[in-house]
mmCIF file of C-alpha atoms in Angstrom:
data_model
loop_
_atom_site.group_PDB
_atom_site.id
_atom_site.type_symbol
_atom_site.label_atom_id
_atom_site.label_comp_id
_atom_site.label_asym_id
_atom_site.label_seq_id
_atom_site.Cartn_x
_atom_site.Cartn_y
_atom_site.Cartn_z
ATOM 1 C CA UNK X 1 -0.150 0.036 -0.154
ATOM 2 C CA UNK X 2 1.353 3.502 -1.207
ATOM 3 C CA UNK X 3 0.957 6.274 0.919
ATOM 4 C CA UNK X 4 -1.292 7.770 -1.703
ATOM 5 C CA UNK X 5 -3.621 4.873 -1.493
ATOM 6 C CA UNK X 6 -3.711 5.077 2.213
ATOM 7 C CA UNK X 7 -4.919 8.513 1.870
ATOM 8 C CA UNK X 8 -7.346 7.780 -0.803
ATOM 9 C CA UNK X 9 -8.719 5.152 1.815
ATOM 10 C CA UNK X 10 -9.013 7.485 4.601
ATOM 11 C CA UNK X 11 -11.159 9.976 2.633
ATOM 12 C CA UNK X 12 -14.031 7.870 3.169
ATOM 13 C CA UNK X 13 -14.106 8.859 6.935
ATOM 14 C CA UNK X 14 -15.789 12.209 6.107
ATOM 15 C CA UNK X 15 -16.314 15.448 7.937
ATOM 16 C CA UNK X 16 -19.560 14.377 9.571
ATOM 17 C CA UNK X 17 -17.751 11.900 12.220
ATOM 18 C CA UNK X 18 -14.948 12.179 14.446
ATOM 19 C CA UNK X 19 -13.375 8.871 13.408
ATOM 20 C CA UNK X 20 -10.660 7.082 15.151
ATOM 21 C CA UNK X 21 -7.794 5.340 13.599
ATOM 22 C CA UNK X 22 -4.921 2.993 14.595
ATOM 23 C CA UNK X 23 -2.524 3.962 11.774
ATOM 24 C CA UNK X 24 -1.096 7.525 10.837
ATOM 25 C CA UNK X 25 -1.369 6.469 7.173
ATOM 26 C CA UNK X 26 -5.196 5.716 7.779
ATOM 27 C CA UNK X 27 -5.918 9.565 9.185
ATOM 28 C CA UNK X 28 -8.241 11.462 6.864
ATOM 29 C CA UNK X 29 -6.749 13.629 4.133
ATOM 30 C CA UNK X 30 -7.901 15.479 1.214
ATOM 31 C CA UNK X 31 -7.971 18.577 -0.716
ATOM 32 C CA UNK X 32 -11.590 19.678 0.192
ATOM 33 C CA UNK X 33 -12.111 21.084 3.507
ATOM 34 C CA UNK X 34 -15.245 19.565 3.719
ATOM 35 C CA UNK X 35 -13.920 16.369 4.122
ATOM 36 C CA UNK X 36 -11.785 17.000 7.102
ATOM 37 C CA UNK X 37 -13.794 17.915 10.333
ATOM 38 C CA UNK X 38 -13.101 20.721 12.390
ATOM 39 C CA UNK X 39 -11.160 19.343 15.195
ATOM 40 C CA UNK X 40 -12.655 19.415 18.995
ATOM 41 C CA UNK X 41 -9.464 18.907 20.871
ATOM 42 C CA UNK X 42 -10.082 15.265 21.767
ATOM 43 C CA UNK X 43 -8.704 13.660 18.551
ATOM 44 C CA UNK X 44 -5.161 11.967 18.617
ATOM 45 C CA UNK X 45 -3.847 14.791 16.151
ATOM 46 C CA UNK X 46 -4.961 17.573 18.523
ATOM 47 C CA UNK X 47 -4.892 16.366 21.887
ATOM 48 C CA UNK X 48 -1.921 18.457 22.756
ATOM 49 C CA UNK X 49 -2.723 21.582 21.308
ATOM 50 C CA UNK X 50 -4.101 24.428 22.926
ATOM 51 C CA UNK X 51 -7.385 24.999 20.761
ATOM 52 C CA UNK X 52 -8.323 28.293 21.932
ATOM 53 C CA UNK X 53 -4.821 29.359 20.841
ATOM 54 C CA UNK X 54 -5.287 28.202 17.065
ATOM 55 C CA UNK X 55 -8.936 27.479 16.304
ATOM 56 C CA UNK X 56 -9.415 30.947 14.311
ATOM 57 C CA UNK X 57 -7.301 29.343 11.760
ATOM 58 C CA UNK X 58 -9.817 26.615 11.015
ATOM 59 C CA UNK X 59 -12.849 28.621 9.141
ATOM 60 C CA UNK X 60 -11.974 29.363 5.568
ATOM 61 C CA UNK X 61 -14.026 32.451 5.459
ATOM 62 C CA UNK X 62 -11.715 33.980 8.228
ATOM 63 C CA UNK X 63 -8.766 34.514 5.797
ATOM 64 C CA UNK X 64 -7.608 37.806 3.817
ATOM 65 C CA UNK X 65 -7.985 37.415 0.339
ATOM 66 C CA UNK X 66 -4.345 38.325 -0.142
ATOM 67 C CA UNK X 67 -1.758 35.768 0.669
ATOM 68 C CA UNK X 68 1.279 36.345 2.566
ATOM 69 C CA UNK X 69 4.021 37.247 0.196
ATOM 70 C CA UNK X 70 7.859 35.961 -0.077
ATOM 71 C CA UNK X 71 11.008 37.627 -0.894
ATOM 72 C CA UNK X 72 13.558 35.296 -2.392
ATOM 73 C CA UNK X 73 17.391 35.826 -2.955
ATOM 74 C CA UNK X 74 18.375 33.263 -5.547
ATOM 75 C CA UNK X 75 21.534 32.625 -7.228
ATOM 76 C CA UNK X 76 21.687 32.629 -11.115
ATOM 77 C CA UNK X 77 19.832 29.782 -12.660
ATOM 78 C CA UNK X 78 17.115 29.488 -10.190
ATOM 79 C CA UNK X 79 13.697 30.206 -11.379
ATOM 80 C CA UNK X 80 11.218 31.981 -8.936
ATOM 81 C CA UNK X 81 7.682 32.731 -10.214
ATOM 82 C CA UNK X 82 4.387 33.615 -8.214
ATOM 83 C CA UNK X 83 1.814 31.500 -10.083
ATOM 84 C CA UNK X 84 -1.879 30.396 -9.863
ATOM 85 C CA UNK X 85 -2.661 27.798 -7.625
ATOM 86 C CA UNK X 86 -4.033 26.173 -10.539
ATOM 87 C CA UNK X 87 -0.635 26.058 -12.624
ATOM 88 C CA UNK X 88 -0.331 22.801 -14.283
ATOM 89 C CA UNK X 89 3.286 22.786 -13.277
ATOM 90 C CA UNK X 90 2.194 22.027 -9.660
ATOM 91 C CA UNK X 91 2.347 18.559 -9.071
ATOM 92 C CA UNK X 92 0.394 17.459 -5.997
ATOM 93 C CA UNK X 93 2.699 16.158 -3.409
ATOM 94 C CA UNK X 94 0.482 13.996 -0.774
ATOM 95 C CA UNK X 95 -2.633 15.680 0.418
ATOM 96 C CA UNK X 96 -3.439 17.917 3.575
ATOM 97 C CA UNK X 97 -3.844 15.629 6.608
ATOM 98 C CA UNK X 98 -5.224 17.827 9.424
ATOM 99 C CA UNK X 99 -7.727 20.844 9.301
ATOM 100 C CA UNK X 100 -5.173 23.688 8.973
ATOM 101 C CA UNK X 101 -3.527 21.976 6.597
ATOM 102 C CA UNK X 102 -6.464 21.622 4.338
ATOM 103 C CA UNK X 103 -7.745 25.276 5.037
ATOM 104 C CA UNK X 104 -4.270 26.683 3.762
ATOM 105 C CA UNK X 105 -4.573 24.700 0.838
ATOM 106 C CA UNK X 106 -8.185 25.900 0.083
ATOM 107 C CA UNK X 107 -7.592 29.651 0.555
ATOM 108 C CA UNK X 108 -3.928 30.167 -1.150
ATOM 109 C CA UNK X 109 -4.896 31.215 -4.451
ATOM 110 C CA UNK X 110 -1.053 31.896 -5.385
ATOM 111 C CA UNK X 111 1.801 29.752 -5.160
ATOM 112 C CA UNK X 112 5.765 30.953 -4.636
ATOM 113 C CA UNK X 113 7.362 28.348 -7.058
ATOM 114 C CA UNK X 114 11.203 27.986 -6.502
ATOM 115 C CA UNK X 115 12.623 25.808 -9.085
ATOM 116 C CA UNK X 116 16.192 24.372 -9.399
ATOM 117 C CA UNK X 117 16.638 23.222 -12.982
ATOM 118 C CA UNK X 118 17.768 19.457 -13.301
ATOM 119 C CA UNK X 119 21.574 19.003 -13.193
ATOM 120 C CA UNK X 120 22.274 22.434 -11.425
ATOM 121 C CA UNK X 121 24.689 22.721 -8.316
ATOM 122 C CA UNK X 122 24.296 25.904 -6.533
ATOM 123 C CA UNK X 123 27.266 27.224 -4.605
ATOM 124 C CA UNK X 124 25.056 29.596 -2.335
ATOM 125 C CA UNK X 125 21.715 28.970 -0.557
ATOM 126 C CA UNK X 126 18.321 30.142 -1.951
ATOM 127 C CA UNK X 127 16.892 32.516 0.839
ATOM 128 C CA UNK X 128 13.071 32.951 0.925
ATOM 129 C CA UNK X 129 12.000 35.628 3.318
ATOM 130 C CA UNK X 130 8.730 35.674 4.850
ATOM 131 C CA UNK X 131 7.819 38.160 7.333
ATOM 132 C CA UNK X 132 4.586 38.532 9.116
ATOM 133 C CA UNK X 133 2.443 42.191 9.191
ATOM 134 C CA UNK X 134 0.458 41.422 12.359
ATOM 135 C CA UNK X 135 -2.879 41.525 10.498
ATOM 136 C CA UNK X 136 -5.680 39.179 10.105
ATOM 137 C CA UNK X 137 -5.439 35.663 9.082
ATOM 138 C CA UNK X 138 -3.238 34.916 5.802
ATOM 139 C CA UNK X 139 -2.428 31.548 3.965
ATOM 140 C CA UNK X 140 0.581 31.106 1.927
ATOM 141 C CA UNK X 141 1.779 28.175 -0.422
ATOM 142 C CA UNK X 142 5.807 27.612 -1.295
ATOM 143 C CA UNK X 143 6.590 25.096 -3.766
ATOM 144 C CA UNK X 144 10.387 24.218 -3.673
ATOM 145 C CA UNK X 145 11.404 21.766 -6.784
ATOM 146 C CA UNK X 146 14.818 20.249 -7.212
ATOM 147 C CA UNK X 147 15.296 18.925 -10.765
ATOM 148 C CA UNK X 148 16.931 15.382 -11.326
ATOM 149 C CA UNK X 149 20.729 15.682 -10.295
ATOM 150 C CA UNK X 150 20.123 19.050 -8.846
ATOM 151 C CA UNK X 151 22.106 20.095 -5.806
ATOM 152 C CA UNK X 152 20.923 22.934 -3.582
ATOM 153 C CA UNK X 153 20.063 24.595 -0.176
ATOM 154 C CA UNK X 154 17.000 26.566 0.385
ATOM 155 C CA UNK X 155 16.293 28.505 3.548
ATOM 156 C CA UNK X 156 12.915 29.693 4.805
ATOM 157 C CA UNK X 157 13.122 32.762 7.112
ATOM 158 C CA UNK X 158 9.946 33.418 9.049
ATOM 159 C CA UNK X 159 9.999 36.698 11.368
ATOM 160 C CA UNK X 160 7.492 39.634 12.143
ATOM 161 C CA UNK X 161 4.255 38.907 13.634
ATOM 162 C CA UNK X 162 1.481 37.080 11.913
ATOM 163 C CA UNK X 163 -1.429 34.744 11.773
ATOM 164 C CA UNK X 164 -0.374 32.414 9.036
ATOM 165 C CA UNK X 165 -1.471 28.935 7.935
ATOM 166 C CA UNK X 166 1.215 27.723 5.482
ATOM 167 C CA UNK X 167 1.877 25.077 3.140
ATOM 168 C CA UNK X 168 5.088 23.978 1.869
ATOM 169 C CA UNK X 169 5.552 21.644 -1.025
ATOM 170 C CA UNK X 170 8.943 20.128 -1.747
ATOM 171 C CA UNK X 171 9.681 17.901 -4.472
ATOM 172 C CA UNK X 172 13.047 16.385 -4.862
ATOM 173 C CA UNK X 173 13.648 14.392 -8.133
ATOM 174 C CA UNK X 174 15.679 11.346 -8.524
ATOM 175 C CA UNK X 175 19.668 11.668 -7.701
ATOM 176 C CA UNK X 176 18.989 15.178 -6.371
ATOM 177 C CA UNK X 177 20.661 16.655 -3.391
ATOM 178 C CA UNK X 178 18.244 18.870 -1.682
ATOM 179 C CA UNK X 179 18.589 20.393 1.816
ATOM 180 C CA UNK X 180 15.131 22.594 2.840
ATOM 181 C CA UNK X 181 15.929 24.780 6.252
ATOM 182 C CA UNK X 182 12.873 26.507 7.785
ATOM 183 C CA UNK X 183 13.502 28.874 10.707
ATOM 184 C CA UNK X 184 10.752 30.159 12.731
ATOM 185 C CA UNK X 185 11.916 33.461 14.559
ATOM 186 C CA UNK X 186 8.475 35.211 14.876
ATOM 187 C CA UNK X 187 7.556 37.922 17.450
ATOM 188 C CA UNK X 188 6.402 36.232 20.455
ATOM 189 C CA UNK X 189 2.619 37.175 19.613
ATOM 190 C CA UNK X 190 2.674 35.169 16.255
ATOM 191 C CA UNK X 191 0.579 32.236 15.239
ATOM 192 C CA UNK X 192 1.975 29.691 12.650
ATOM 193 C CA UNK X 193 0.436 26.602 11.441
ATOM 194 C CA UNK X 194 2.426 24.906 8.740
ATOM 195 C CA UNK X 195 2.286 21.683 6.957
ATOM 196 C CA UNK X 196 5.390 20.520 4.748
ATOM 197 C CA UNK X 197 4.806 17.816 2.367
ATOM 198 C CA UNK X 198 7.873 16.283 0.739
ATOM 199 C CA UNK X 199 8.879 13.605 -1.848
ATOM 200 C CA UNK X 200 11.990 11.948 -2.548
ATOM 201 C CA UNK X 201 12.928 10.170 -5.772
ATOM 202 C CA UNK X 202 15.263 7.328 -6.523
ATOM 203 C CA UNK X 203 18.703 7.633 -4.872
ATOM 204 C CA UNK X 204 17.727 11.371 -3.922
ATOM 205 C CA UNK X 205 19.282 12.731 -0.576
ATOM 206 C CA UNK X 206 16.728 15.077 1.035
ATOM 207 C CA UNK X 207 17.498 17.070 4.027
ATOM 208 C CA UNK X 208 14.810 18.756 6.043
ATOM 209 C CA UNK X 209 15.882 20.973 8.852
ATOM 210 C CA UNK X 210 13.347 22.927 11.298
ATOM 211 C CA UNK X 211 14.439 25.517 13.923
ATOM 212 C CA UNK X 212 11.703 27.117 15.957
ATOM 213 C CA UNK X 213 12.767 29.578 18.136
ATOM 214 C CA UNK X 214 9.905 32.440 18.210
ATOM 215 C CA UNK X 215 6.106 32.687 18.159
ATOM 216 C CA UNK X 216 3.143 32.242 20.669
ATOM 217 C CA UNK X 217 2.023 29.128 18.873
ATOM 218 C CA UNK X 218 3.728 27.218 16.300
ATOM 219 C CA UNK X 219 2.336 23.785 14.966
ATOM 220 C CA UNK X 220 4.635 22.268 12.144
ATOM 221 C CA UNK X 221 3.305 18.979 10.657
ATOM 222 C CA UNK X 222 6.189 17.242 8.058
ATOM 223 C CA UNK X 223 5.192 14.527 5.916
ATOM 224 C CA UNK X 224 7.174 12.535 3.817
ATOM 225 C CA UNK X 225 6.711 10.315 0.853
ATOM 226 C CA UNK X 226 9.481 8.062 -0.795
ATOM 227 C CA UNK X 227 8.422 8.114 -4.600
ATOM 228 C CA UNK X 228 11.105 5.356 -5.482
ATOM 229 C CA UNK X 229 13.520 2.839 -4.435
ATOM 230 C CA UNK X 230 16.717 3.982 -2.400
ATOM 231 C CA UNK X 231 15.964 7.232 -1.227
ATOM 232 C CA UNK X 232 17.324 8.893 1.587
ATOM 233 C CA UNK X 233 15.577 11.618 4.007
ATOM 234 C CA UNK X 234 17.066 12.954 7.244
ATOM 235 C CA UNK X 235 14.796 15.185 9.332
ATOM 236 C CA UNK X 236 16.525 17.543 11.827
ATOM 237 C CA UNK X 237 14.588 19.806 14.413
ATOM 238 C CA UNK X 238 15.741 22.339 17.080
ATOM 239 C CA UNK X 239 13.510 24.307 19.274
ATOM 240 C CA UNK X 240 13.883 26.547 22.305
ATOM 241 C CA UNK X 241 10.567 27.318 24.203
ATOM 242 C CA UNK X 242 10.061 30.247 26.731
ATOM 243 C CA UNK X 243 7.368 31.095 29.202
ATOM 244 C CA UNK X 244 4.108 30.449 27.838
ATOM 245 C CA UNK X 245 5.088 29.313 24.308
ATOM 246 C CA UNK X 246 3.642 26.324 22.748
ATOM 247 C CA UNK X 247 5.838 24.760 20.021
ATOM 248 C CA UNK X 248 4.373 21.488 18.325
ATOM 249 C CA UNK X 249 6.538 19.536 15.781
ATOM 250 C CA UNK X 250 5.028 16.151 13.989
ATOM 251 C CA UNK X 251 7.363 14.522 11.784
ATOM 252 C CA UNK X 252 5.738 11.542 9.645
ATOM 253 C CA UNK X 253 8.374 9.295 7.746
ATOM 254 C CA UNK X 254 6.654 6.810 5.525
ATOM 255 C CA UNK X 255 8.638 3.891 4.118
ATOM 256 C CA UNK X 256 6.541 2.612 1.150
ATOM 257 C CA UNK X 257 9.467 1.874 -1.126
ATOM 258 C CA UNK X 258 12.100 -0.900 -0.708
ATOM 259 C CA UNK X 259 15.830 0.114 0.303
ATOM 260 C CA UNK X 260 15.244 3.461 1.767
ATOM 261 C CA UNK X 261 16.889 5.209 4.599
ATOM 262 C CA UNK X 262 15.630 7.886 7.029
ATOM 263 C CA UNK X 263 16.869 9.503 10.266
ATOM 264 C CA UNK X 264 14.788 11.758 12.475
ATOM 265 C CA UNK X 265 16.731 14.067 15.250
ATOM 266 C CA UNK X 266 14.669 16.583 17.145
ATOM 267 C CA UNK X 267 16.176 18.491 20.095
ATOM 268 C CA UNK X 268 14.666 20.963 22.381
ATOM 269 C CA UNK X 269 15.117 23.266 25.464
ATOM 270 C CA UNK X 270 12.480 24.599 27.594
ATOM 271 C CA UNK X 271 12.299 27.357 30.354
ATOM 272 C CA UNK X 272 9.587 29.454 31.998
ATOM 273 C CA UNK X 273 6.393 29.101 33.379
ATOM 274 C CA UNK X 274 3.750 27.021 31.175
ATOM 275 C CA UNK X 275 6.377 26.583 28.270
ATOM 276 C CA UNK X 276 5.179 23.618 26.458
ATOM 277 C CA UNK X 277 6.954 21.452 23.681
ATOM 278 C CA UNK X 278 5.016 18.769 21.450
ATOM 279 C CA UNK X 279 7.079 16.161 19.566
ATOM 280 C CA UNK X 280 5.112 13.477 17.772
ATOM 281 C CA UNK X 281 7.195 11.112 15.770
ATOM 282 C CA UNK X 282 5.645 9.031 13.441
ATOM 283 C CA UNK X 283 7.088 6.178 11.153
ATOM 284 C CA UNK X 284 5.231 3.835 8.779
ATOM 285 C CA UNK X 285 7.314 0.778 7.499
ATOM 286 C CA UNK X 286 4.843 -0.419 4.684
ATOM 287 C CA UNK X 287 4.616 -4.115 3.400
ATOM 288 C CA UNK X 288 6.542 -3.414 0.148
ATOM 289 C CA UNK X 289 9.427 -1.655 2.090
ATOM 290 C CA UNK X 290 11.866 -4.340 2.193
ATOM 291 C CA UNK X 291 15.300 -3.100 3.294
ATOM 292 C CA UNK X 292 14.088 -0.454 5.254
ATOM 293 C CA UNK X 293 16.661 1.400 7.523
ATOM 294 C CA UNK X 294 14.947 3.999 9.963
ATOM 295 C CA UNK X 295 15.561 5.662 13.220
ATOM 296 C CA UNK X 296 13.890 8.656 15.210
ATOM 297 C CA UNK X 297 15.104 10.341 18.230
ATOM 298 C CA UNK X 298 13.957 13.225 20.421
ATOM 299 C CA UNK X 299 15.682 14.756 23.449
ATOM 300 C CA UNK X 300 14.266 17.452 25.747
ATOM 301 C CA UNK X 301 16.557 19.373 28.214
ATOM 302 C CA UNK X 302 14.317 21.211 30.922
ATOM 303 C CA UNK X 303 15.983 24.200 32.141
ATOM 304 C CA UNK X 304 13.423 25.535 34.987
ATOM 305 C CA UNK X 305 10.434 24.579 36.942
ATOM 306 C CA UNK X 306 7.017 25.068 35.363
ATOM 307 C CA UNK X 307 7.556 23.622 31.946
ATOM 308 C CA UNK X 308 6.146 20.688 29.939
ATOM 309 C CA UNK X 309 7.457 18.556 27.385
ATOM 310 C CA UNK X 310 5.359 15.950 25.605
ATOM 311 C CA UNK X 311 7.407 13.400 23.591
ATOM 312 C CA UNK X 312 5.351 10.672 21.525
ATOM 313 C CA UNK X 313 7.419 8.273 19.245
ATOM 314 C CA UNK X 314 5.520 5.835 17.301
ATOM 315 C CA UNK X 315 6.881 3.177 14.916
ATOM 316 C CA UNK X 316 4.654 0.794 12.853
ATOM 317 C CA UNK X 317 5.931 -1.935 10.956
ATOM 318 C CA UNK X 318 4.164 -4.098 8.483
ATOM 319 C CA UNK X 319 7.182 -5.859 6.873
ATOM 320 C CA UNK X 320 9.985 -8.006 8.759
ATOM 321 C CA UNK X 321 12.508 -7.913 5.893
ATOM 322 C CA UNK X 322 13.877 -4.706 6.636
ATOM 323 C CA UNK X 323 17.737 -3.625 8.026
ATOM 324 C CA UNK X 324 16.782 -1.617 11.061
ATOM 325 C CA UNK X 325 14.272 0.363 12.706
ATOM 326 C CA UNK X 326 13.889 2.064 16.297
ATOM 327 C CA UNK X 327 13.271 5.276 18.019
ATOM 328 C CA UNK X 328 14.176 6.778 21.500
ATOM 329 C CA UNK X 329 12.995 9.454 23.274
ATOM 330 C CA UNK X 330 13.948 11.298 26.908
ATOM 331 C CA UNK X 331 13.215 14.399 28.691
ATOM 332 C CA UNK X 332 15.905 15.335 31.401
ATOM 333 C CA UNK X 333 16.766 18.041 33.754
ATOM 334 C CA UNK X 334 20.177 19.932 33.697
ATOM 335 C CA UNK X 335 23.078 17.537 34.065
ATOM 336 C CA UNK X 336 25.034 18.478 37.211
ATOM 337 C CA UNK X 337 27.967 15.824 36.541
ATOM 338 C CA UNK X 338 28.806 17.509 33.463
ATOM 339 C CA UNK X 339 28.544 20.755 35.418
ATOM 340 C CA UNK X 340 30.688 19.429 38.097
ATOM 341 C CA UNK X 341 33.277 18.151 35.403
ATOM 342 C CA UNK X 342 33.556 21.639 33.871
ATOM 343 C CA UNK X 343 34.101 23.270 37.299
ATOM 344 C CA UNK X 344 36.537 21.030 38.640
ATOM 345 C CA UNK X 345 38.761 22.286 35.602
ATOM 346 C CA UNK X 346 38.501 26.136 36.792
ATOM 347 C CA UNK X 347 35.471 27.123 34.993
ATOM 348 C CA UNK X 348 32.944 29.356 36.637
ATOM 349 C CA UNK X 349 29.619 27.754 37.456
ATOM 350 C CA UNK X 350 27.692 30.265 35.344
ATOM 351 C CA UNK X 351 30.088 29.627 32.450
ATOM 352 C CA UNK X 352 30.109 25.914 32.729
ATOM 353 C CA UNK X 353 26.237 25.971 32.743
ATOM 354 C CA UNK X 354 26.158 27.864 29.501
ATOM 355 C CA UNK X 355 28.946 25.570 28.159
ATOM 356 C CA UNK X 356 26.440 22.288 28.721
ATOM 357 C CA UNK X 357 23.179 23.926 27.311
ATOM 358 C CA UNK X 358 24.959 25.428 24.008
ATOM 359 C CA UNK X 359 26.885 22.051 23.736
ATOM 360 C CA UNK X 360 23.258 20.073 24.116
ATOM 361 C CA UNK X 361 22.393 22.063 20.496
ATOM 362 C CA UNK X 362 25.695 22.179 18.923
ATOM 363 C CA UNK X 363 25.991 18.829 17.964
ATOM 364 C CA UNK X 364 22.678 19.260 16.046
ATOM 365 C CA UNK X 365 23.553 22.531 14.773
ATOM 366 C CA UNK X 366 26.881 21.544 13.481
ATOM 367 C CA UNK X 367 24.950 18.914 11.083
ATOM 368 C CA UNK X 368 23.380 21.819 9.292
ATOM 369 C CA UNK X 369 26.398 22.156 7.105
ATOM 370 C CA UNK X 370 25.595 25.931 6.240
ATOM 371 C CA UNK X 371 28.148 28.208 8.284
ATOM 372 C CA UNK X 372 26.385 31.412 8.174
ATOM 373 C CA UNK X 373 23.141 29.700 9.566
ATOM 374 C CA UNK X 374 25.039 27.576 12.086
ATOM 375 C CA UNK X 375 26.727 31.033 13.374
ATOM 376 C CA UNK X 376 23.359 32.634 13.608
ATOM 377 C CA UNK X 377 21.596 29.778 15.528
ATOM 378 C CA UNK X 378 24.093 29.565 18.157
ATOM 379 C CA UNK X 379 23.956 33.187 19.102
ATOM 380 C CA UNK X 380 20.178 33.111 18.860
ATOM 381 C CA UNK X 381 20.139 30.185 21.412
ATOM 382 C CA UNK X 382 22.678 31.923 23.614
ATOM 383 C CA UNK X 383 20.137 35.145 23.439
ATOM 384 C CA UNK X 384 17.424 32.884 24.355
ATOM 385 C CA UNK X 385 19.185 31.502 27.281
ATOM 386 C CA UNK X 386 19.953 34.845 28.718
ATOM 387 C CA UNK X 387 16.853 36.522 27.992
ATOM 388 C CA UNK X 388 14.751 33.676 29.653
ATOM 389 C CA UNK X 389 16.734 33.822 32.987
ATOM 390 C CA UNK X 390 17.393 30.197 32.954
ATOM 391 C CA UNK X 391 21.203 30.785 33.743
ATOM 392 C CA UNK X 392 20.139 32.032 37.106
ATOM 393 C CA UNK X 393 17.521 28.886 38.104
ATOM 394 C CA UNK X 394 18.656 26.003 36.226
ATOM 395 C CA UNK X 395 16.899 22.940 37.541
ATOM 396 C CA UNK X 396 19.525 20.568 39.230
ATOM 397 C CA UNK X 397 19.897 16.913 39.122
ATOM 398 C CA UNK X 398 19.410 14.717 35.855
ATOM 399 C CA UNK X 399 16.273 12.999 35.092
#
């Protein structure tokens, strides 16, 4: 069963019922909002989400007619166009799988199309700058295509204030090497729901990197599809949650083709009263996915009292002929043993605390492979650490 077949099967649930489903692949999905019910908050996909802080994005008629624009800085050879949502060049990648995703699709009347031609190797990243204006609800679609054999990095940068419901579609063709980085550095009053749907071709290397450092509520669901055998998808995530913020990440890896490889690694830190992170990592290994090699990992570092980290790894295996599959999740407090080790070598307690927290993130940040982005993120993380006051009130003893 392919992902598309599973999604077609799920359409029969309809909007009139609150159906339950045992598999992530069986959840309702459709391009028609009438097929996906407005959630009540008890559904599996929504039980961690504070509904009053996002439910204004559920209704189609609440959106402005103009879509939130983007500004693109692209090297020579990259095509950027704002096209109609009906443009025939836009191939559908999977289907929206929750209420915000399908409403985003329905209310976006234009698409920001970024096209990297086949066999093009870019020396510098493509920067897509998205700045919120603090107005009423807006939708947005960004479509990124890397042609066969192309090599490129695309960085989506989100800043300002917004109420944004977004769709990002990523099509990495055969033998392409594509990295897409999504940075959420919103103002503290912003609300951002986003559905990233991506497809990897034969012997394609697709890296998807999510960094969430700002916003009141950010909910990002990332769905994947292997379109051919021997694809490679790596998903990295980093988040730093401050007082009162809710950051929710839901990566879904669907192995439906043989001999494909995937790795999912997310790390987060929390500080301040009512800081809340949610990570739900789903992995499906289908009946035809012989030779699958997959692993997902989530780590959360609790810096102060009053925070909450929900971490739910899910692994569904329908095939016994695989190379490997596993998952791990841990939420812990500040490691006093590391602190003691550094202080025993003459480092002050304050500096030792700083180094331990930065080291927790540095291992992941350094995997991004884009030096200006890495430097910016480490500086931003340090600023978050200082501004949140966690350095003065870190929770002791490792959990």
